[in-house]
mmCIF file of C-alpha atoms in Angstrom:
data_model
loop_
_atom_site.group_PDB
_atom_site.id
_atom_site.type_symbol
_atom_site.label_atom_id
_atom_site.label_comp_id
_atom_site.label_asym_id
_atom_site.label_seq_id
_atom_site.Cartn_x
_atom_site.Cartn_y
_atom_site.Cartn_z
ATOM 1 C CA MET U 1 0.226 0.230 0.163
ATOM 2 C CA ALA U 2 1.048 3.863 -1.239
ATOM 3 C CA ARG U 3 1.982 5.855 1.872
ATOM 4 C CA PHE U 4 2.009 9.635 2.374
ATOM 5 C CA ARG U 5 5.264 11.332 2.097
ATOM 6 C CA LEU U 6 4.053 14.410 3.987
ATOM 7 C CA ASP U 7 2.859 13.871 7.788
ATOM 8 C CA SER U 8 1.097 17.019 7.805
ATOM 9 C CA ILE U 9 -0.917 15.262 4.229
ATOM 10 C CA ALA U 10 -1.396 12.110 6.443
ATOM 11 C CA GLY U 11 -2.741 14.040 9.241
ATOM 12 C CA LEU U 12 -5.299 15.496 7.369
ATOM 13 C CA VAL U 13 -6.809 12.909 5.715
ATOM 14 C CA ARG U 14 -7.427 11.106 9.460
ATOM 15 C CA GLN U 15 -9.068 14.814 10.488
ATOM 16 C CA LEU U 16 -11.295 14.473 7.015
ATOM 17 C CA ALA U 17 -12.551 11.206 7.809
ATOM 18 C CA PHE U 18 -14.680 12.628 10.566
ATOM 19 C CA ALA U 19 -16.365 15.378 8.620
ATOM 20 C CA PRO U 20 -19.693 14.570 7.558
ATOM 21 C CA HIS U 21 -20.182 12.670 4.314
ATOM 22 C CA ASP U 22 -21.591 15.492 2.284
ATOM 23 C CA THR U 23 -18.503 17.536 3.189
ATOM 24 C CA ARG U 24 -16.331 14.820 2.547
ATOM 25 C CA GLY U 25 -17.643 14.720 -1.271
ATOM 26 C CA ALA U 26 -17.109 18.356 -1.495
ATOM 27 C CA GLN U 27 -13.534 17.904 0.001
ATOM 28 C CA VAL U 28 -12.528 15.152 -1.965
ATOM 29 C CA GLN U 29 -13.709 17.337 -4.894
ATOM 30 C CA SER U 30 -11.838 20.344 -3.690
ATOM 31 C CA ALA U 31 -8.423 18.082 -3.229
ATOM 32 C CA GLU U 32 -9.235 17.081 -7.269
ATOM 33 C CA ASP U 33 -9.023 20.592 -8.083
ATOM 34 C CA LEU U 34 -6.377 21.545 -6.335
ATOM 35 C CA LEU U 35 -4.508 18.348 -7.600
ATOM 36 C CA HIS U 36 -4.990 19.253 -11.469
ATOM 37 C CA LEU U 37 -3.087 23.239 -10.242
ATOM 38 C CA VAL U 38 0.035 21.746 -8.471
ATOM 39 C CA ASP U 39 2.843 22.158 -10.176
ATOM 40 C CA PRO U 40 5.577 19.715 -9.071
ATOM 41 C CA ALA U 41 8.751 21.795 -9.875
ATOM 42 C CA LYS U 42 7.304 24.511 -7.356
ATOM 43 C CA ALA U 43 6.654 24.858 -3.283
ATOM 44 C CA TYR U 44 3.537 25.485 -1.549
ATOM 45 C CA PRO U 45 2.706 26.096 2.398
ATOM 46 C CA LEU U 46 0.897 23.999 4.564
ATOM 47 C CA ASP U 47 -1.438 26.664 5.175
ATOM 48 C CA PHE U 48 -2.459 26.987 1.240
ATOM 49 C CA VAL U 49 -2.995 22.984 0.895
ATOM 50 C CA ILE U 50 -5.516 22.705 3.987
ATOM 51 C CA PHE U 51 -7.596 26.055 3.142
ATOM 52 C CA LYS U 52 -7.682 24.936 -0.747
ATOM 53 C CA ILE U 53 -9.113 21.800 0.312
ATOM 54 C CA THR U 54 -11.242 22.911 3.568
ATOM 55 C CA GLY U 55 -11.829 26.453 3.637
ATOM 56 C CA TYR U 56 -10.148 26.565 6.612
ATOM 57 C CA HIS U 57 -7.470 29.301 7.466
ATOM 58 C CA PRO U 58 -5.460 28.021 10.474
ATOM 59 C CA LYS U 59 -5.183 30.520 13.469
ATOM 60 C CA GLN U 60 -1.696 29.933 13.420
ATOM 61 C CA VAL U 61 0.299 30.482 9.773
ATOM 62 C CA SER U 62 3.246 27.641 9.199
ATOM 63 C CA GLU U 63 6.393 28.810 7.782
ATOM 64 C CA ASP U 64 6.893 25.175 6.125
ATOM 65 C CA LEU U 65 7.129 25.163 2.458
ATOM 66 C CA LEU U 66 5.937 21.935 0.599
ATOM 67 C CA THR U 67 7.426 20.688 -2.291
ATOM 68 C CA GLY U 68 4.764 20.857 -5.271
ATOM 69 C CA LEU U 69 5.994 16.482 -6.308
ATOM 70 C CA ALA U 70 5.025 15.424 -2.682
ATOM 71 C CA ILE U 71 1.389 17.290 -2.720
ATOM 72 C CA GLN U 72 1.009 15.801 -5.943
ATOM 73 C CA HIS U 73 1.854 12.415 -4.933
ATOM 74 C CA ASP U 74 0.197 12.990 -1.180
ATOM 75 C CA LEU U 75 -2.784 14.528 -2.725
ATOM 76 C CA GLY U 76 -3.861 11.405 -5.272
ATOM 77 C CA LEU U 77 -3.756 8.994 -2.066
ATOM 78 C CA LEU U 78 -6.259 11.655 -0.269
ATOM 79 C CA ILE U 79 -8.780 11.788 -2.734
ATOM 80 C CA GLU U 80 -8.653 7.699 -3.092
ATOM 81 C CA GLN U 81 -8.976 7.161 0.363
ATOM 82 C CA ILE U 82 -10.931 9.752 1.145
ATOM 83 C CA SER U 83 -13.720 9.002 -1.821
ATOM 84 C CA ASP U 84 -13.486 5.102 -0.541
ATOM 85 C CA THR U 85 -15.303 6.200 2.602
ATOM 86 C CA LEU U 86 -17.774 7.849 0.716
ATOM 87 C CA ASP U 87 -19.691 4.464 -0.784
ATOM 88 C CA VAL U 88 -20.156 6.209 -3.998
ATOM 89 C CA PRO U 89 -21.808 4.030 -6.687
ATOM 90 C CA THR U 90 -21.220 4.932 -10.289
ATOM 91 C CA ASP U 91 -25.032 5.195 -11.719
ATOM 92 C CA SER U 92 -25.932 7.766 -8.863
ATOM 93 C CA LEU U 93 -23.449 10.096 -10.891
ATOM 94 C CA SER U 94 -25.171 12.422 -13.757
ATOM 95 C CA GLU U 95 -20.991 12.357 -15.236
ATOM 96 C CA PRO U 96 -19.524 8.941 -16.597
ATOM 97 C CA VAL U 97 -16.768 6.894 -14.655
ATOM 98 C CA LEU U 98 -14.224 5.337 -16.675
ATOM 99 C CA THR U 99 -12.640 2.248 -15.457
ATOM 100 C CA ILE U 100 -9.003 1.456 -15.834
ATOM 101 C CA ASP U 101 -9.589 -0.234 -18.973
ATOM 102 C CA ASP U 102 -11.834 2.101 -20.459
ATOM 103 C CA VAL U 103 -8.964 4.495 -20.125
ATOM 104 C CA THR U 104 -6.666 2.445 -21.579
ATOM 105 C CA GLU U 105 -7.958 1.638 -24.460
ATOM 106 C CA ARG U 106 -9.382 5.148 -25.465
ATOM 107 C CA PHE U 107 -6.059 6.241 -26.010
ATOM 108 C CA ASN U 108 -4.382 3.139 -26.466
ATOM 109 C CA VAL U 109 -1.814 3.024 -23.248
ATOM 110 C CA THR U 110 -0.978 0.138 -21.150
ATOM 111 C CA SER U 111 -1.747 0.083 -17.565
ATOM 112 C CA LYS U 112 1.367 1.438 -16.846
ATOM 113 C CA THR U 113 1.283 3.936 -18.928
ATOM 114 C CA ILE U 114 -2.031 5.139 -16.577
ATOM 115 C CA GLN U 115 -0.070 4.343 -13.334
ATOM 116 C CA ARG U 116 2.980 7.147 -14.453
ATOM 117 C CA TRP U 117 -0.071 9.432 -15.051
ATOM 118 C CA ARG U 118 -1.531 9.232 -11.974
ATOM 119 C CA ARG U 119 1.688 10.133 -10.156
ATOM 120 C CA LYS U 120 1.771 13.062 -12.578
ATOM 121 C CA GLY U 121 -1.261 14.232 -11.038
ATOM 122 C CA LEU U 122 -4.385 12.216 -12.694
ATOM 123 C CA PRO U 123 -7.178 12.179 -9.857
ATOM 124 C CA ALA U 124 -8.293 8.034 -9.517
ATOM 125 C CA ARG U 125 -11.343 7.894 -7.126
ATOM 126 C CA LYS U 126 -13.076 4.418 -5.358
ATOM 127 C CA PHE U 127 -16.570 4.091 -6.668
ATOM 128 C CA ILE U 128 -18.851 0.922 -6.254
ATOM 129 C CA PHE U 129 -19.494 -0.181 -9.889
ATOM 130 C CA GLY U 130 -22.591 -2.232 -11.250
ATOM 131 C CA ASP U 131 -20.927 -5.340 -10.669
ATOM 132 C CA GLY U 132 -21.302 -4.057 -7.145
ATOM 133 C CA LYS U 133 -17.512 -4.175 -6.867
ATOM 134 C CA ARG U 134 -15.603 -1.306 -5.473
ATOM 135 C CA ARG U 135 -12.308 -0.268 -7.988
ATOM 136 C CA VAL U 136 -10.546 3.049 -9.162
ATOM 137 C CA GLY U 137 -12.300 5.077 -11.304
ATOM 138 C CA PHE U 138 -11.652 8.362 -13.107
ATOM 139 C CA LEU U 139 -14.683 11.043 -13.357
ATOM 140 C CA LEU U 140 -14.749 11.821 -17.524
ATOM 141 C CA GLY U 141 -14.374 15.550 -16.914
ATOM 142 C CA SER U 142 -11.529 15.016 -14.542
ATOM 143 C CA VAL U 143 -9.406 12.617 -17.238
ATOM 144 C CA GLU U 144 -10.081 15.275 -19.783
ATOM 145 C CA ARG U 145 -8.764 18.051 -17.676
ATOM 146 C CA PHE U 146 -6.040 16.384 -17.077
ATOM 147 C CA PHE U 147 -4.942 15.620 -20.918
ATOM 148 C CA ARG U 148 -5.869 19.705 -21.728
ATOM 149 C CA THR U 149 -2.783 20.283 -19.276
ATOM 150 C CA HIS U 150 -0.399 17.357 -19.879
ATOM 151 C CA ARG U 151 -0.900 17.319 -23.742
ATOM 152 C CA ASP U 152 3.229 16.623 -24.140
ATOM 153 C CA GLN U 153 2.961 13.506 -21.786
ATOM 154 C CA VAL U 154 0.425 12.102 -23.180
ATOM 155 C CA HIS U 155 1.059 12.479 -26.482
ATOM 156 C CA ARG U 156 4.372 10.243 -25.695
ATOM 157 C CA GLY U 157 2.393 7.839 -23.851
ATOM 158 C CA ALA U 158 -0.673 7.696 -26.232
ATOM 159 C CA ASN U 159 -1.767 7.704 -29.781
ATOM 160 C CA PHE U 160 -4.557 9.829 -30.837
ATOM 161 C CA THR U 161 -4.138 9.561 -34.668
ATOM 162 C CA GLN U 162 -4.247 6.086 -36.720
ATOM 163 C CA VAL U 163 -1.596 4.890 -38.037
ATOM 164 C CA ASP U 164 -1.754 5.718 -42.280
ATOM 165 C CA GLY U 165 -0.221 3.965 -45.027
ATOM 166 C CA PRO U 166 3.306 4.740 -45.349
ATOM 167 C CA GLU U 167 3.723 5.448 -41.575
ATOM 168 C CA ARG U 168 2.562 1.535 -41.335
ATOM 169 C CA ASP U 169 4.725 0.680 -44.271
ATOM 170 C CA GLU U 170 7.927 2.793 -42.966
ATOM 171 C CA ILE U 171 7.193 0.704 -39.153
ATOM 172 C CA LEU U 172 7.142 -2.272 -41.094
ATOM 173 C CA ARG U 173 10.336 -1.809 -42.756
ATOM 174 C CA ARG U 174 12.100 -0.925 -40.052
ATOM 175 C CA ALA U 175 10.786 -3.711 -37.547
ATOM 176 C CA LEU U 176 11.771 -5.850 -40.262
ATOM 177 C CA ARG U 177 15.340 -4.636 -40.385
ATOM 178 C CA LEU U 178 15.582 -4.657 -36.521
ATOM 179 C CA SER U 179 14.676 -8.672 -36.701
ATOM 180 C CA ARG U 180 16.890 -9.871 -39.007
ATOM 181 C CA GLN U 181 19.850 -7.755 -38.888
ATOM 182 C CA GLY U 182 19.994 -5.786 -36.025
ATOM 183 C CA GLN U 183 18.552 -9.681 -33.983
ATOM 184 C CA CYS U 184 16.639 -7.034 -31.326
ATOM 185 C CA CYS U 185 13.882 -8.381 -29.266
ATOM 186 C CA VAL U 186 10.146 -7.486 -29.998
ATOM 187 C CA ASP U 187 10.344 -5.175 -26.589
ATOM 188 C CA GLU U 188 13.245 -3.479 -28.008
ATOM 189 C CA ILE U 189 12.053 -3.331 -31.585
ATOM 190 C CA SER U 190 8.878 -1.316 -30.536
ATOM 191 C CA ARG U 191 10.695 0.907 -28.217
ATOM 192 C CA ARG U 192 13.378 1.687 -30.921
ATOM 193 C CA ILE U 193 10.903 2.485 -33.877
ATOM 194 C CA GLY U 194 8.482 4.188 -31.244
ATOM 195 C CA ARG U 195 10.875 6.792 -29.951
ATOM 196 C CA LYS U 196 12.117 7.201 -33.507
ATOM 197 C CA LEU U 197 8.712 7.874 -34.799
ATOM 198 C CA ARG U 198 7.477 9.464 -32.083
ATOM 199 C CA ARG U 199 4.811 6.928 -31.199
ATOM 200 C CA SER U 200 4.143 5.059 -27.900
ATOM 201 C CA PRO U 201 5.666 1.454 -27.944
ATOM 202 C CA LEU U 202 2.430 -0.255 -27.863
ATOM 203 C CA THR U 203 1.122 1.635 -30.951
ATOM 204 C CA ILE U 204 4.318 -0.273 -32.872
ATOM 205 C CA LEU U 205 3.983 -3.769 -31.006
ATOM 206 C CA HIS U 206 -0.567 -3.614 -32.329
ATOM 207 C CA THR U 207 0.833 -2.304 -35.847
ATOM 208 C CA VAL U 208 3.435 -4.971 -36.466
ATOM 209 C CA ARG U 209 1.451 -7.858 -35.024
ATOM 210 C CA LYS U 210 -1.534 -6.578 -36.919
ATOM 211 C CA HIS U 211 1.026 -7.193 -40.300
ATOM 212 C CA ASP U 212 1.991 -10.808 -39.089
ATOM 213 C CA ASP U 213 -1.473 -11.800 -38.001
ATOM 214 C CA GLU U 214 -2.884 -11.018 -41.763
ATOM 215 C CA ALA U 215 0.204 -11.834 -43.460
ATOM 216 C CA ALA U 216 1.785 -15.098 -45.221
ATOM 217 C CA ALA U 217 4.053 -16.875 -42.492
ATOM 218 C CA ASP U 218 6.861 -16.425 -44.282
ATOM 219 C CA ARG U 219 6.283 -12.501 -44.938
ATOM 220 C CA ALA U 220 6.048 -12.593 -40.877
ATOM 221 C CA ILE U 221 8.356 -9.759 -39.163
ATOM 222 C CA PHE U 222 8.501 -10.967 -35.047
ATOM 223 C CA VAL U 223 8.883 -14.519 -35.948
ATOM 224 C CA SER U 224 12.679 -14.221 -36.905
ATOM 225 C CA ALA U 225 13.130 -11.808 -33.728
ATOM 226 C CA PRO U 226 14.947 -13.510 -30.666
ATOM 227 C CA ALA U 227 12.805 -14.086 -27.788
ATOM 228 C CA ASP U 228 12.578 -11.538 -24.795
ATOM 229 C CA LEU U 229 14.753 -12.326 -22.084
ATOM 230 C CA GLY U 230 13.468 -14.554 -19.425
ATOM 231 C CA PRO U 231 13.516 -14.106 -15.699
ATOM 232 C CA GLU U 232 16.377 -16.512 -15.358
ATOM 233 C CA GLU U 233 18.221 -14.794 -18.246
ATOM 234 C CA ARG U 234 17.974 -11.431 -16.366
ATOM 235 C CA GLU U 235 19.149 -12.307 -13.584
ATOM 236 C CA ARG U 236 22.367 -14.061 -14.994
ATOM 237 C CA VAL U 237 22.948 -10.818 -17.154
ATOM 238 C CA LEU U 238 22.584 -8.766 -13.151
ATOM 239 C CA LYS U 239 25.051 -10.877 -11.217
ATOM 240 C CA ALA U 240 27.224 -10.734 -14.042
ATOM 241 C CA SER U 241 27.571 -7.639 -14.691
ATOM 242 C CA ARG U 242 28.056 -6.752 -10.656
ATOM 243 C CA ARG U 243 31.348 -8.759 -10.889
ATOM 244 C CA GLY U 244 32.412 -6.656 -14.149
ATOM 245 C CA VAL U 245 31.613 -8.616 -17.003
ATOM 246 C CA GLY U 246 30.692 -6.214 -19.432
ATOM 247 C CA ILE U 247 27.895 -6.366 -22.419
ATOM 248 C CA ALA U 248 30.022 -7.655 -25.286
ATOM 249 C CA SER U 249 31.264 -10.721 -23.008
ATOM 250 C CA LEU U 250 27.779 -11.435 -21.787
ATOM 251 C CA ALA U 251 26.051 -11.154 -25.214
ATOM 252 C CA THR U 252 28.392 -13.480 -26.700
ATOM 253 C CA ARG U 253 27.665 -16.300 -23.585
ATOM 254 C CA LEU U 254 24.070 -16.023 -23.301
ATOM 255 C CA ASP U 255 24.118 -15.956 -27.680
ATOM 256 C CA ARG U 256 22.108 -12.743 -27.429
ATOM 257 C CA PRO U 257 22.005 -9.441 -29.059
ATOM 258 C CA ARG U 258 23.820 -6.606 -27.297
ATOM 259 C CA SER U 259 20.310 -4.644 -27.298
ATOM 260 C CA ALA U 260 19.096 -7.093 -25.050
ATOM 261 C CA ILE U 261 21.702 -7.022 -22.774
ATOM 262 C CA TYR U 262 21.807 -3.207 -22.511
ATOM 263 C CA ARG U 263 18.364 -3.123 -21.783
ATOM 264 C CA VAL U 264 18.035 -5.369 -18.926
ATOM 265 C CA LEU U 265 21.115 -2.859 -17.382
ATOM 266 C CA LEU U 266 19.505 0.158 -18.351
ATOM 267 C CA GLN U 267 16.019 -1.056 -16.576
ATOM 268 C CA GLU U 268 18.130 -2.436 -13.585
ATOM 269 C CA ARG U 269 19.720 1.172 -13.268
ATOM 270 C CA ILE U 270 16.015 2.775 -13.696
ATOM 271 C CA THR U 271 14.655 0.936 -11.217
ATOM 272 C CA ARG U 272 17.516 1.784 -8.529
ATOM 273 C CA LEU U 273 16.955 5.534 -9.463
ATOM 274 C CA ASN U 274 13.415 5.383 -8.696
ATOM 275 C CA ARG U 275 13.848 3.906 -5.639
ATOM 276 C CA LYS U 276 15.974 6.604 -4.066
ATOM 277 C CA LYS U 277 14.085 9.330 -2.000
ATOM 278 C CA ILE U 278 15.466 12.111 -2.685
ATOM 279 C CA ARG U 279 14.366 15.106 -0.597
ATOM 280 C CA PHE U 280 15.675 19.204 -1.067
ATOM 281 C CA ILE U 281 14.870 22.647 0.129
ATOM 282 C CA ASP U 282 12.815 24.256 -2.646
ATOM 283 C CA ASP U 283 14.356 28.018 -3.334
ATOM 284 C CA ALA U 284 12.744 30.253 -6.083
ATOM 285 C CA LEU U 285 16.477 30.661 -7.415
ATOM 286 C CA TYR U 286 16.245 27.590 -8.930
ATOM 287 C CA HIS U 287 13.266 27.731 -11.216
ATOM 288 C CA GLY U 288 14.803 30.978 -13.076
ATOM 289 C CA GLU U 289 16.488 30.977 -16.385
ATOM 290 C CA GLY U 290 19.936 30.404 -15.709
ATOM 291 C CA ALA U 291 19.713 28.985 -12.039
ATOM 292 C CA GLY U 292 23.049 26.604 -12.273
ATOM 293 C CA ALA U 293 25.330 29.926 -13.757
ATOM 294 C CA ALA U 294 23.698 31.925 -11.003
ATOM 295 C CA ILE U 295 24.249 29.547 -7.764
ATOM 296 C CA ASP U 296 28.052 28.498 -9.558
ATOM 297 C CA SER U 297 28.491 32.840 -9.070
ATOM 298 C CA ILE U 298 27.067 33.007 -5.233
ATOM 299 C CA VAL U 299 29.306 30.148 -4.308
ATOM 300 C CA SER U 300 32.557 31.543 -5.773
ATOM 301 C CA GLN U 301 31.829 35.002 -4.593
ATOM 302 C CA GLU U 302 31.841 33.708 -0.837
ATOM 303 C CA GLN U 303 35.073 33.271 1.473
ATOM 304 C CA VAL U 304 36.328 29.740 1.329
ATOM 305 C CA LEU U 305 38.133 30.800 4.936
ATOM 306 C CA ALA U 306 37.553 31.977 7.787
ATOM 307 C CA GLY U 307 39.502 34.191 9.877
ATOM 308 C CA GLN U 308 40.930 32.031 12.921
ATOM 309 C CA SER U 309 43.540 33.123 15.079
ATOM 310 C CA VAL U 310 46.889 31.745 15.845
ATOM 311 C CA GLU U 311 45.583 30.471 19.046
ATOM 312 C CA GLU U 312 43.104 28.755 17.582
ATOM 313 C CA MET U 313 45.417 27.405 14.778
ATOM 314 C CA ARG U 314 47.990 26.113 17.232
ATOM 315 C CA ILE U 315 47.750 22.034 17.179
ATOM 316 C CA PRO U 316 47.681 20.534 21.261
ATOM 317 C CA ARG U 317 50.559 18.183 21.346
ATOM 318 C CA ASP U 318 48.984 15.275 22.787
ATOM 319 C CA LEU U 319 46.303 15.209 20.247
ATOM 320 C CA PRO U 320 46.104 11.639 17.882
ATOM 321 C CA PRO U 321 47.394 12.163 14.225
ATOM 322 C CA TYR U 322 43.872 12.185 12.547
ATOM 323 C CA LEU U 323 42.539 14.687 15.022
ATOM 324 C CA GLN U 324 45.590 17.035 14.500
ATOM 325 C CA ASP U 325 44.650 16.883 10.890
ATOM 326 C CA LEU U 326 41.274 18.160 11.577
ATOM 327 C CA TYR U 327 43.123 21.372 12.892
ATOM 328 C CA ARG U 328 45.232 21.828 9.718
ATOM 329 C CA THR U 329 41.874 22.223 7.804
ATOM 330 C CA PRO U 330 40.317 25.353 7.740
ATOM 331 C CA LEU U 331 36.760 26.038 8.635
ATOM 332 C CA LEU U 332 34.033 27.438 6.415
ATOM 333 C CA THR U 333 32.846 31.035 6.750
ATOM 334 C CA PRO U 334 28.676 31.176 7.782
ATOM 335 C CA ASN U 335 28.211 32.613 4.149
ATOM 336 C CA ARG U 336 30.042 29.734 2.392
ATOM 337 C CA GLU U 337 28.029 27.060 4.556
ATOM 338 C CA ARG U 338 25.027 28.568 3.013
ATOM 339 C CA ALA U 339 26.303 29.020 -0.859
ATOM 340 C CA LEU U 340 27.159 25.631 -0.457
ATOM 341 C CA PHE U 341 24.008 24.402 0.767
ATOM 342 C CA LEU U 342 22.313 26.170 -1.756
ATOM 343 C CA LYS U 343 24.237 24.394 -4.796
ATOM 344 C CA PHE U 344 23.684 21.138 -2.617
ATOM 345 C CA SER U 345 20.131 21.574 -2.467
ATOM 346 C CA PHE U 346 20.271 22.379 -6.209
ATOM 347 C CA HIS U 347 21.458 19.312 -7.474
ATOM 348 C CA LYS U 348 19.053 17.172 -6.215
ATOM 349 C CA PHE U 349 16.095 19.400 -7.044
ATOM 350 C CA GLN U 350 17.961 18.807 -10.555
ATOM 351 C CA PHE U 351 17.221 15.097 -9.910
ATOM 352 C CA VAL U 352 14.129 14.959 -9.032
ATOM 353 C CA GLN U 353 13.189 16.953 -11.942
ATOM 354 C CA ALA U 354 15.277 15.128 -14.318
ATOM 355 C CA ARG U 355 13.507 11.941 -13.292
ATOM 356 C CA ARG U 356 9.973 13.736 -13.071
ATOM 357 C CA ARG U 357 10.566 13.737 -16.848
ATOM 358 C CA LEU U 358 12.019 10.115 -17.351
ATOM 359 C CA ASP U 359 10.109 7.974 -19.520
ATOM 360 C CA PRO U 360 11.490 4.242 -18.473
ATOM 361 C CA GLU U 361 10.224 2.941 -22.483
ATOM 362 C CA LEU U 362 12.080 5.495 -23.880
ATOM 363 C CA ALA U 363 14.923 6.133 -21.729
ATOM 364 C CA ARG U 364 18.837 5.687 -22.915
ATOM 365 C CA ASN U 365 22.216 5.454 -21.291
ATOM 366 C CA ARG U 366 22.654 9.729 -21.868
ATOM 367 C CA ASP U 367 19.257 9.884 -20.043
ATOM 368 C CA LEU U 368 20.182 8.203 -16.956
ATOM 369 C CA GLN U 369 24.181 9.440 -16.716
ATOM 370 C CA THR U 370 22.001 12.913 -16.552
ATOM 371 C CA LEU U 371 20.200 11.647 -13.239
ATOM 372 C CA GLU U 372 23.652 10.043 -12.298
ATOM 373 C CA GLY U 373 25.926 12.807 -12.550
ATOM 374 C CA HIS U 374 22.794 15.037 -10.298
ATOM 375 C CA LEU U 375 23.340 12.554 -7.428
ATOM 376 C CA ARG U 376 27.173 12.592 -7.761
ATOM 377 C CA LYS U 377 27.168 16.324 -7.833
ATOM 378 C CA ALA U 378 24.934 16.380 -5.049
#
């Protein structure tokens, strides 16, 4: 079960559970409206979040700022958990409710893509459907609102236009070359062509499979593509890679194309990066143009050394050698310390922003190098 990232939002959910039924319904709607407005790259006061959901102004104003990314995550949980207490049947609503299957079919995407959209702000509620079962659903108006404000993300994950004749021929030509000459597996073929033609991998997969179903056996494309690596093979690849075995050697050992080995290692790196819990203190400076150069300028202008007296620099004779070394290390000035913390937090901010934009299906080595570079700098 997903957990709240912000204790303050988790506490708010516990309080909302005691509100009257109609009040909770209105608060879920307010939370959904707020979720559509939150920019994950910005920071918001806790009081603002509470007011937008409940209409209540706290007597004591908190100066804490919450990152938009964490608010986005927790609002999604709040909406799902509080709506679950409302026991709303879908047939009691005037607005249509879409299931996960409805959304995947309508936009020609996988359920994994829907889960990514939910993490990026697509609100989901719990409803009681016609079969009497309680499941996650999406209000049609809320889905349309999300797609209007996230058009670029949706277009990267979905297919809104039919594949015409020339594009279909191009997809099949590329798929044939990758399967027979490149010896790429089905998933890799779908990813590569999707990235090149700016289509979802699922669209490529369906197009080629449809061709194979209708074509003669000797003209089928995926028949000649090697099978995807199974769980045991993937584990062998990861263990060998940890021991320092290179991609070329692994490909020879397993009689697999290098692209298949490369993809396994890439997915492992993506999984590892997604597991990292990175927190940072937001600053308005991070969101401006040329933020990196501005922060570097601030750091370079600050004094490196603090003024120390002769007495402070004198090393006591009875200290162990490793403590004596500390005396030889000049202290940071308060301004230098603040400047370095600003830069430290900025690198973590850059990592979180880059990870949010990462599409696991289309990610490449250079994308992950950028992410890992931000962590190294931090």
